[in-house]
mmCIF file of C-alpha atoms in Angstrom:
data_model
loop_
_atom_site.group_PDB
_atom_site.id
_atom_site.type_symbol
_atom_site.label_atom_id
_atom_site.label_comp_id
_atom_site.label_asym_id
_atom_site.label_seq_id
_atom_site.Cartn_x
_atom_site.Cartn_y
_atom_site.Cartn_z
ATOM 1 C CA UNK L 1 82.930 107.019 127.673
ATOM 2 C CA UNK L 2 84.111 103.472 128.432
ATOM 3 C CA UNK L 3 82.119 102.060 125.513
ATOM 4 C CA UNK L 4 83.518 104.730 123.204
ATOM 5 C CA UNK L 5 87.082 103.993 124.340
ATOM 6 C CA UNK L 6 86.571 100.253 123.757
ATOM 7 C CA UNK L 7 85.261 100.870 120.243
ATOM 8 C CA UNK L 8 88.214 103.107 119.457
ATOM 9 C CA UNK L 9 90.670 100.525 120.753
ATOM 10 C CA UNK L 10 89.062 97.855 118.581
ATOM 11 C CA UNK L 11 89.194 100.232 115.610
ATOM 12 C CA UNK L 12 92.946 100.632 116.108
ATOM 13 C CA UNK L 13 93.521 97.038 114.980
ATOM 14 C CA UNK L 14 92.249 97.368 111.375
ATOM 15 C CA UNK L 15 93.716 100.882 111.135
ATOM 16 C CA UNK L 16 97.154 99.663 112.171
ATOM 17 C CA UNK L 17 96.853 96.641 109.883
ATOM 18 C CA UNK L 18 95.886 98.794 106.872
ATOM 19 C CA UNK L 19 98.803 101.192 107.426
ATOM 20 C CA UNK L 20 101.260 98.309 107.645
ATOM 21 C CA UNK L 21 99.812 96.655 104.507
ATOM 22 C CA UNK L 22 100.149 99.781 102.373
ATOM 23 C CA UNK L 23 103.685 100.553 103.522
ATOM 24 C CA UNK L 24 104.837 96.926 103.261
ATOM 25 C CA UNK L 25 103.894 96.529 99.610
ATOM 26 C CA UNK L 26 105.158 100.001 98.678
ATOM 27 C CA UNK L 27 108.553 99.155 100.186
ATOM 28 C CA UNK L 28 108.590 95.768 98.462
ATOM 29 C CA UNK L 29 108.092 97.474 95.100
ATOM 30 C CA UNK L 30 110.971 99.901 95.669
ATOM 31 C CA UNK L 31 114.289 98.931 94.048
ATOM 32 C CA UNK L 32 117.432 98.218 96.030
ATOM 33 C CA UNK L 33 116.463 95.884 98.864
ATOM 34 C CA UNK L 34 118.654 94.609 101.716
ATOM 35 C CA UNK L 35 120.106 91.803 99.577
ATOM 36 C CA UNK L 36 121.260 94.333 96.984
ATOM 37 C CA UNK L 37 122.754 96.389 99.813
ATOM 38 C CA UNK L 38 124.674 93.395 101.149
ATOM 39 C CA UNK L 39 125.857 92.402 97.659
ATOM 40 C CA UNK L 40 127.093 95.955 97.077
ATOM 41 C CA UNK L 41 129.056 95.848 100.339
ATOM 42 C CA UNK L 42 130.565 92.453 99.490
ATOM 43 C CA UNK L 43 131.455 93.513 95.961
ATOM 44 C CA UNK L 44 132.913 96.780 97.248
ATOM 45 C CA UNK L 45 135.112 94.876 99.699
ATOM 46 C CA UNK L 46 136.250 92.502 96.962
ATOM 47 C CA UNK L 47 137.041 95.354 94.588
ATOM 48 C CA UNK L 48 139.048 97.189 97.233
ATOM 49 C CA UNK L 49 140.970 94.064 98.249
ATOM 50 C CA UNK L 50 141.782 92.962 94.696
ATOM 51 C CA UNK L 51 142.676 96.505 93.654
ATOM 52 C CA UNK L 52 145.244 96.666 96.443
ATOM 53 C CA UNK L 53 146.697 93.321 95.367
ATOM 54 C CA UNK L 54 146.731 93.889 91.583
ATOM 55 C CA UNK L 55 147.312 97.624 91.627
ATOM 56 C CA UNK L 56 144.101 98.286 89.708
ATOM 57 C CA UNK L 57 140.529 97.189 89.380
ATOM 58 C CA UNK L 58 140.298 96.297 85.700
ATOM 59 C CA UNK L 59 140.509 92.549 86.265
ATOM 60 C CA UNK L 60 138.162 92.419 89.243
ATOM 61 C CA UNK L 61 135.442 89.759 89.114
ATOM 62 C CA UNK L 62 136.299 88.908 85.540
ATOM 63 C CA UNK L 63 134.593 85.817 84.231
ATOM 64 C CA UNK L 64 131.473 86.031 86.399
ATOM 65 C CA UNK L 65 129.061 86.916 83.593
ATOM 66 C CA UNK L 66 128.094 83.267 83.064
ATOM 67 C CA UNK L 67 126.665 83.096 86.559
ATOM 68 C CA UNK L 68 124.852 86.447 86.350
ATOM 69 C CA UNK L 69 121.994 84.983 84.345
ATOM 70 C CA UNK L 70 121.107 82.619 87.173
ATOM 71 C CA UNK L 71 120.528 85.470 89.681
ATOM 72 C CA UNK L 72 117.747 88.052 89.962
ATOM 73 C CA UNK L 73 120.180 90.688 91.212
ATOM 74 C CA UNK L 74 122.157 92.817 88.788
ATOM 75 C CA UNK L 75 125.024 93.273 91.212
ATOM 76 C CA UNK L 76 125.474 89.529 91.792
ATOM 77 C CA UNK L 77 127.914 89.075 88.901
ATOM 78 C CA UNK L 78 130.729 86.785 89.988
ATOM 79 C CA UNK L 79 129.013 85.607 93.181
ATOM 80 C CA UNK L 80 128.017 82.021 93.812
ATOM 81 C CA UNK L 81 124.253 81.530 93.242
ATOM 82 C CA UNK L 82 124.184 79.300 96.321
ATOM 83 C CA UNK L 83 125.468 82.223 98.340
ATOM 84 C CA UNK L 84 122.710 84.455 96.935
ATOM 85 C CA UNK L 85 120.135 81.805 97.837
ATOM 86 C CA UNK L 86 121.564 81.670 101.349
ATOM 87 C CA UNK L 87 121.227 85.444 101.649
ATOM 88 C CA UNK L 88 117.612 85.252 100.500
ATOM 89 C CA UNK L 89 116.883 82.598 103.115
ATOM 90 C CA UNK L 90 118.697 84.503 105.862
ATOM 91 C CA UNK L 91 116.715 87.667 105.190
ATOM 92 C CA UNK L 92 113.449 85.759 104.736
ATOM 93 C CA UNK L 93 113.067 86.531 101.040
ATOM 94 C CA UNK L 94 112.754 82.864 100.143
ATOM 95 C CA UNK L 95 109.043 83.150 101.058
ATOM 96 C CA UNK L 96 106.369 84.952 98.998
ATOM 97 C CA UNK L 97 105.533 88.545 100.062
ATOM 98 C CA UNK L 98 102.103 87.707 101.493
ATOM 99 C CA UNK L 99 103.504 84.978 103.700
ATOM 100 C CA UNK L 100 106.286 87.284 104.890
ATOM 101 C CA UNK L 101 103.791 90.011 105.745
ATOM 102 C CA UNK L 102 101.476 87.712 107.706
ATOM 103 C CA UNK L 103 104.433 86.287 109.615
ATOM 104 C CA UNK L 104 105.655 89.799 110.381
ATOM 105 C CA UNK L 105 102.253 90.920 111.709
ATOM 106 C CA UNK L 106 101.959 87.759 113.799
ATOM 107 C CA UNK L 107 105.287 88.563 115.438
ATOM 108 C CA UNK L 108 104.409 92.238 115.819
ATOM 109 C CA UNK L 109 101.247 91.301 117.730
ATOM 110 C CA UNK L 110 103.525 90.050 120.530
ATOM 111 C CA UNK L 111 106.028 92.935 120.007
ATOM 112 C CA UNK L 112 108.569 90.577 118.500
ATOM 113 C CA UNK L 113 110.009 93.076 116.020
ATOM 114 C CA UNK L 114 112.870 90.848 114.885
ATOM 115 C CA UNK L 115 116.534 91.740 114.480
ATOM 116 C CA UNK L 116 118.242 94.388 112.411
ATOM 117 C CA UNK L 117 119.800 93.161 109.169
ATOM 118 C CA UNK L 118 122.977 95.188 109.561
ATOM 119 C CA UNK L 119 123.371 96.211 113.241
ATOM 120 C CA UNK L 120 123.286 92.776 114.884
ATOM 121 C CA UNK L 121 120.785 93.957 117.511
ATOM 122 C CA UNK L 122 117.119 93.390 118.132
ATOM 123 C CA UNK L 123 114.818 96.082 116.774
ATOM 124 C CA UNK L 124 113.018 96.444 120.096
ATOM 125 C CA UNK L 125 116.301 97.238 121.878
ATOM 126 C CA UNK L 126 117.172 99.859 119.259
ATOM 127 C CA UNK L 127 113.733 101.455 119.594
ATOM 128 C CA UNK L 128 113.927 101.387 123.394
ATOM 129 C CA UNK L 129 117.263 103.199 123.207
ATOM 130 C CA UNK L 130 116.009 105.835 120.754
ATOM 131 C CA UNK L 131 112.406 106.370 121.894
ATOM 132 C CA UNK L 132 113.223 108.470 125.017
ATOM 133 C CA UNK L 133 115.121 110.949 122.834
ATOM 134 C CA UNK L 134 112.149 111.497 120.504
ATOM 135 C CA UNK L 135 109.689 111.721 123.397
ATOM 136 C CA UNK L 136 111.863 114.221 125.295
ATOM 137 C CA UNK L 137 112.195 116.436 122.226
ATOM 138 C CA UNK L 138 108.443 116.278 121.632
ATOM 139 C CA UNK L 139 107.581 117.026 125.270
ATOM 140 C CA UNK L 140 109.982 119.962 125.591
ATOM 141 C CA UNK L 141 108.782 121.433 122.307
ATOM 142 C CA UNK L 142 105.109 121.043 123.229
ATOM 143 C CA UNK L 143 105.660 122.492 126.707
ATOM 144 C CA UNK L 144 107.583 125.540 125.474
ATOM 145 C CA UNK L 145 105.089 126.051 122.650
ATOM 146 C CA UNK L 146 102.246 126.178 125.179
ATOM 147 C CA UNK L 147 104.188 128.516 127.485
ATOM 148 C CA UNK L 148 104.761 130.922 124.577
ATOM 149 C CA UNK L 149 101.489 130.575 122.674
ATOM 150 C CA UNK L 150 98.971 130.862 125.515
ATOM 151 C CA UNK L 151 100.213 134.206 126.959
ATOM 152 C CA UNK L 152 100.720 135.550 123.427
ATOM 153 C CA UNK L 153 97.240 134.450 122.347
ATOM 154 C CA UNK L 154 95.665 136.033 125.432
ATOM 155 C CA UNK L 155 97.552 139.258 124.831
ATOM 156 C CA UNK L 156 96.455 139.321 121.182
ATOM 157 C CA UNK L 157 92.820 138.804 122.216
ATOM 158 C CA UNK L 158 92.974 141.667 124.722
ATOM 159 C CA UNK L 159 94.753 143.913 122.183
ATOM 160 C CA UNK L 160 92.649 142.785 119.233
ATOM 161 C CA UNK L 161 92.965 145.178 116.303
ATOM 162 C CA UNK L 162 95.848 147.159 117.811
ATOM 163 C CA UNK L 163 99.348 147.596 116.418
ATOM 164 C CA UNK L 164 100.607 144.823 118.710
ATOM 165 C CA UNK L 165 98.043 142.407 117.263
ATOM 166 C CA UNK L 166 98.985 143.321 113.690
ATOM 167 C CA UNK L 167 102.760 142.911 113.947
ATOM 168 C CA UNK L 168 102.556 139.745 116.039
ATOM 169 C CA UNK L 169 100.162 138.309 113.448
ATOM 170 C CA UNK L 170 102.757 139.055 110.765
ATOM 171 C CA UNK L 171 105.409 137.183 112.778
ATOM 172 C CA UNK L 172 103.011 134.283 113.297
ATOM 173 C CA UNK L 173 102.268 134.061 109.572
ATOM 174 C CA UNK L 174 105.979 133.869 108.786
ATOM 175 C CA UNK L 175 106.494 131.206 111.474
ATOM 176 C CA UNK L 176 103.596 129.185 110.106
ATOM 177 C CA UNK L 177 104.655 129.502 106.456
ATOM 178 C CA UNK L 178 108.324 128.514 106.860
ATOM 179 C CA UNK L 179 108.911 124.826 107.733
ATOM 180 C CA UNK L 180 110.783 124.041 110.933
ATOM 181 C CA UNK L 181 113.647 122.329 109.079
ATOM 182 C CA UNK L 182 114.397 125.573 107.195
ATOM 183 C CA UNK L 183 114.570 127.381 110.516
ATOM 184 C CA UNK L 184 116.931 124.629 111.655
ATOM 185 C CA UNK L 185 119.234 125.231 108.684
ATOM 186 C CA UNK L 186 119.165 128.982 109.382
ATOM 187 C CA UNK L 187 120.050 128.418 113.045
ATOM 188 C CA UNK L 188 122.930 126.154 112.047
ATOM 189 C CA UNK L 189 124.280 128.783 109.653
ATOM 190 C CA UNK L 190 124.019 131.502 112.295
ATOM 191 C CA UNK L 191 124.916 129.793 115.569
ATOM 192 C CA UNK L 192 126.455 126.358 114.906
ATOM 193 C CA UNK L 193 129.561 127.230 112.938
ATOM 194 C CA UNK L 194 127.886 127.562 109.549
ATOM 195 C CA UNK L 195 129.107 131.037 108.623
ATOM 196 C CA UNK L 196 128.951 133.267 111.686
ATOM 197 C CA UNK L 197 129.105 132.065 115.316
ATOM 198 C CA UNK L 198 129.880 128.721 116.941
ATOM 199 C CA UNK L 199 127.807 129.162 120.064
ATOM 200 C CA UNK L 200 126.011 125.795 119.983
ATOM 201 C CA UNK L 201 126.987 122.232 118.994
ATOM 202 C CA UNK L 202 126.049 121.063 115.541
ATOM 203 C CA UNK L 203 125.077 117.492 116.332
ATOM 204 C CA UNK L 204 124.336 115.029 119.091
ATOM 205 C CA UNK L 205 122.236 115.110 122.249
ATOM 206 C CA UNK L 206 125.127 115.364 124.721
ATOM 207 C CA UNK L 207 128.892 115.851 124.625
ATOM 208 C CA UNK L 208 131.337 112.950 124.374
ATOM 209 C CA UNK L 209 132.517 113.498 127.958
ATOM 210 C CA UNK L 210 128.968 113.747 129.334
ATOM 211 C CA UNK L 211 129.360 110.770 131.680
ATOM 212 C CA UNK L 212 132.404 112.319 133.338
ATOM 213 C CA UNK L 213 130.556 115.569 134.169
ATOM 214 C CA UNK L 214 128.767 116.442 137.399
ATOM 215 C CA UNK L 215 124.966 116.385 137.394
ATOM 216 C CA UNK L 216 124.532 120.190 137.096
ATOM 217 C CA UNK L 217 126.999 120.192 134.203
ATOM 218 C CA UNK L 218 125.173 117.254 132.587
ATOM 219 C CA UNK L 219 121.878 119.128 132.718
ATOM 220 C CA UNK L 220 123.429 122.272 131.233
ATOM 221 C CA UNK L 221 125.169 120.234 128.535
ATOM 222 C CA UNK L 222 121.883 118.539 127.620
ATOM 223 C CA UNK L 223 120.020 121.852 127.266
ATOM 224 C CA UNK L 224 122.977 123.329 125.385
ATOM 225 C CA UNK L 225 122.670 120.586 122.775
ATOM 226 C CA UNK L 226 118.869 120.716 122.370
ATOM 227 C CA UNK L 227 118.612 124.530 122.334
ATOM 228 C CA UNK L 228 118.735 124.875 118.540
ATOM 229 C CA UNK L 229 116.500 121.855 117.690
ATOM 230 C CA UNK L 230 113.846 122.919 120.194
ATOM 231 C CA UNK L 231 113.993 126.530 118.987
ATOM 232 C CA UNK L 232 113.460 125.436 115.382
ATOM 233 C CA UNK L 233 110.468 123.289 116.350
ATOM 234 C CA UNK L 234 108.909 125.972 118.565
ATOM 235 C CA UNK L 235 109.233 128.701 115.931
ATOM 236 C CA UNK L 236 107.552 126.507 113.347
ATOM 237 C CA UNK L 237 104.813 125.201 115.661
ATOM 238 C CA UNK L 238 103.462 128.008 117.840
ATOM 239 C CA UNK L 239 101.345 129.774 115.191
ATOM 240 C CA UNK L 240 98.299 127.472 115.247
ATOM 241 C CA UNK L 241 98.107 127.330 119.047
ATOM 242 C CA UNK L 242 98.478 131.106 119.384
ATOM 243 C CA UNK L 243 95.606 131.794 117.010
ATOM 244 C CA UNK L 244 93.464 129.102 118.656
ATOM 245 C CA UNK L 245 94.027 130.711 122.060
ATOM 246 C CA UNK L 246 93.198 134.149 120.701
ATOM 247 C CA UNK L 247 90.004 133.012 119.006
ATOM 248 C CA UNK L 248 88.854 131.087 122.093
ATOM 249 C CA UNK L 249 89.347 134.182 124.259
ATOM 250 C CA UNK L 250 87.615 136.482 121.776
ATOM 251 C CA UNK L 251 84.661 134.101 121.666
ATOM 252 C CA UNK L 252 84.384 134.031 125.459
ATOM 253 C CA UNK L 253 84.966 137.770 125.968
ATOM 254 C CA UNK L 254 81.872 138.604 123.908
ATOM 255 C CA UNK L 255 79.552 136.353 125.916
ATOM 256 C CA UNK L 256 76.893 137.582 128.320
ATOM 257 C CA UNK L 257 78.491 136.343 131.551
ATOM 258 C CA UNK L 258 81.577 138.506 130.881
ATOM 259 C CA UNK L 259 79.405 141.605 130.475
ATOM 260 C CA UNK L 260 77.616 140.690 133.713
ATOM 261 C CA UNK L 261 80.923 140.282 135.584
ATOM 262 C CA UNK L 262 82.104 143.677 134.354
ATOM 263 C CA UNK L 263 78.797 145.264 135.342
ATOM 264 C CA UNK L 264 79.309 143.975 138.886
ATOM 265 C CA UNK L 265 82.480 146.035 139.120
ATOM 266 C CA UNK L 266 85.084 143.254 138.815
ATOM 267 C CA UNK L 267 88.502 144.302 137.595
ATOM 268 C CA UNK L 268 89.526 143.434 134.054
ATOM 269 C CA UNK L 269 92.223 141.099 135.337
ATOM 270 C CA UNK L 270 89.706 139.279 137.559
ATOM 271 C CA UNK L 271 87.270 138.947 134.681
ATOM 272 C CA UNK L 272 89.942 137.765 132.286
ATOM 273 C CA UNK L 273 91.713 135.212 134.475
ATOM 274 C CA UNK L 274 88.944 134.349 136.942
ATOM 275 C CA UNK L 275 86.156 133.678 134.436
ATOM 276 C CA UNK L 276 87.266 133.829 130.799
ATOM 277 C CA UNK L 277 90.505 131.874 131.177
ATOM 278 C CA UNK L 278 88.868 128.766 132.647
ATOM 279 C CA UNK L 279 86.342 128.452 129.820
ATOM 280 C CA UNK L 280 88.586 129.551 126.972
ATOM 281 C CA UNK L 281 91.352 127.092 127.869
ATOM 282 C CA UNK L 282 89.177 123.968 127.564
ATOM 283 C CA UNK L 283 89.979 123.270 123.916
ATOM 284 C CA UNK L 284 93.580 124.459 124.238
ATOM 285 C CA UNK L 285 94.407 122.198 127.194
ATOM 286 C CA UNK L 286 92.518 119.244 125.761
ATOM 287 C CA UNK L 287 94.512 119.550 122.547
ATOM 288 C CA UNK L 288 97.845 118.862 124.278
ATOM 289 C CA UNK L 289 98.071 115.186 123.143
ATOM 290 C CA UNK L 290 97.163 116.156 119.579
ATOM 291 C CA UNK L 291 99.812 118.905 119.582
ATOM 292 C CA UNK L 292 102.379 116.411 120.846
ATOM 293 C CA UNK L 293 101.445 114.017 118.007
ATOM 294 C CA UNK L 294 101.883 116.766 115.430
ATOM 295 C CA UNK L 295 105.315 117.719 116.716
ATOM 296 C CA UNK L 296 106.485 114.126 117.115
ATOM 297 C CA UNK L 297 105.377 112.950 113.669
ATOM 298 C CA UNK L 298 106.218 115.921 111.452
ATOM 299 C CA UNK L 299 108.989 118.368 112.251
ATOM 300 C CA UNK L 300 110.786 116.313 114.893
ATOM 301 C CA UNK L 301 111.715 113.591 112.406
ATOM 302 C CA UNK L 302 113.529 116.007 110.098
ATOM 303 C CA UNK L 303 115.071 117.891 113.016
ATOM 304 C CA UNK L 304 116.571 114.646 114.343
ATOM 305 C CA UNK L 305 118.162 113.996 110.972
ATOM 306 C CA UNK L 306 119.489 117.554 110.590
ATOM 307 C CA UNK L 307 121.031 117.709 114.081
ATOM 308 C CA UNK L 308 121.984 114.001 114.218
ATOM 309 C CA UNK L 309 119.901 113.432 117.344
ATOM 310 C CA UNK L 310 119.719 109.699 118.183
ATOM 311 C CA UNK L 311 115.933 109.428 118.121
ATOM 312 C CA UNK L 312 113.445 107.321 116.215
ATOM 313 C CA UNK L 313 113.440 109.763 113.313
ATOM 314 C CA UNK L 314 117.166 109.364 112.686
ATOM 315 C CA UNK L 315 116.906 105.611 113.254
ATOM 316 C CA UNK L 316 114.156 105.305 110.644
ATOM 317 C CA UNK L 317 116.016 107.536 108.193
ATOM 318 C CA UNK L 318 119.196 105.466 108.444
ATOM 319 C CA UNK L 319 117.170 102.264 108.107
ATOM 320 C CA UNK L 320 115.509 103.584 104.939
ATOM 321 C CA UNK L 321 118.882 104.494 103.437
ATOM 322 C CA UNK L 322 120.332 101.064 104.261
ATOM 323 C CA UNK L 323 117.105 99.173 103.414
ATOM 324 C CA UNK L 324 117.049 97.698 106.915
ATOM 325 C CA UNK L 325 113.467 96.448 106.670
ATOM 326 C CA UNK L 326 113.019 95.201 110.273
ATOM 327 C CA UNK L 327 113.905 98.638 111.661
ATOM 328 C CA UNK L 328 111.800 100.413 109.036
ATOM 329 C CA UNK L 329 108.652 98.439 109.750
ATOM 330 C CA UNK L 330 109.330 98.146 113.480
ATOM 331 C CA UNK L 331 109.682 101.917 113.934
ATOM 332 C CA UNK L 332 106.638 102.497 111.704
ATOM 333 C CA UNK L 333 104.643 100.049 113.834
ATOM 334 C CA UNK L 334 105.670 101.763 117.089
ATOM 335 C CA UNK L 335 105.099 105.282 115.729
ATOM 336 C CA UNK L 336 101.654 104.357 114.405
ATOM 337 C CA UNK L 337 100.664 102.685 117.655
ATOM 338 C CA UNK L 338 101.798 105.696 119.702
ATOM 339 C CA UNK L 339 99.903 108.038 117.391
ATOM 340 C CA UNK L 340 96.662 106.058 117.643
ATOM 341 C CA UNK L 341 96.888 105.843 121.445
ATOM 342 C CA UNK L 342 97.624 109.559 121.837
ATOM 343 C CA UNK L 343 94.748 110.414 119.500
ATOM 344 C CA UNK L 344 92.417 108.379 121.698
ATOM 345 C CA UNK L 345 93.777 110.129 124.813
ATOM 346 C CA UNK L 346 93.186 113.477 123.094
ATOM 347 C CA UNK L 347 89.519 112.656 122.392
ATOM 348 C CA UNK L 348 88.975 111.367 125.933
ATOM 349 C CA UNK L 349 90.572 114.528 127.319
ATOM 350 C CA UNK L 350 88.083 116.626 125.391
ATOM 351 C CA UNK L 351 85.229 114.632 126.895
ATOM 352 C CA UNK L 352 86.611 114.913 130.436
ATOM 353 C CA UNK L 353 87.263 118.649 130.284
ATOM 354 C CA UNK L 354 84.072 119.602 128.460
ATOM 355 C CA UNK L 355 81.108 117.274 129.235
ATOM 356 C CA UNK L 356 79.164 118.911 126.399
ATOM 357 C CA UNK L 357 81.335 116.988 123.925
ATOM 358 C CA UNK L 358 79.892 113.519 123.420
ATOM 359 C CA UNK L 359 81.617 111.441 120.726
ATOM 360 C CA UNK L 360 79.364 108.455 121.431
ATOM 361 C CA UNK L 361 76.188 110.339 120.561
ATOM 362 C CA UNK L 362 77.913 112.009 117.631
ATOM 363 C CA UNK L 363 78.989 108.657 116.235
ATOM 364 C CA UNK L 364 75.481 107.277 116.613
#
């Protein structure tokens, strides 16, 4: 197991490098970089200021067309080329893309993620502030999903083929087919002041006066705010785990040792939870890290944006809108690293729980 873990850790390096390479050059090819964003802000400020002074904007930046030909940016009309060159140097765009990428990866190797272009803070401090929010949402969703899916899957296995199994399967199919963000929109319309009730807050993780509340009130306020996001994620994510639990139980129930236990006169409850449960839950329990990865990297990102939760998903979304490259690549680097580590933990958990699984021999 130790040799397998070492090989997987070494394999993370080229995997992480390849992901960063692909995303770096895709982003570089996209129009509207951070310099264009800054120019647009400067030009917008100039237009607003001159419009207030002149009473209109028709004469704004007039006469700058002669300098436009000396700049690579369409919006740089009327701006000093030396200022544009200074912006390029400040943002690091005075170097070729390959050199910028290698310098970025060299810094990332020591977790020096640089500083945000527009927030005047280090990227690592922003990620440290947002990461607990994303992890808490992922953990609560995974925990509740397991608490719902395992009993439901066991019940479906025991009642296989009955009316209960049929109608719960229909509900599961609907939950699996509809994305979690659509459930989130529906919950907002119903319970967050969309069209019907205003029972839950629309945005944020806690209330504005959270720090002035007592600890019991803080805890209630926190759960009040995450009720709708967690519900949307659970509804969209419990289908796969429920069916996995059911199939694992059905597979174990039909084995010889279960028939032997029943022949000895053991009660159905003793057979189910004393023998079948322990064997059937191996794959379900071992898949906890993988389930957490799926929730953290798919639905949770959109849910954070929809409910304005200050997590890594919202941070990355805002950075993409503003073309804040250090935050974009820094959050991508952290997310990818977390995903690779959790995937390794998931594989090692399989090996620890079920010794019959041997990835080393399989790889050989």
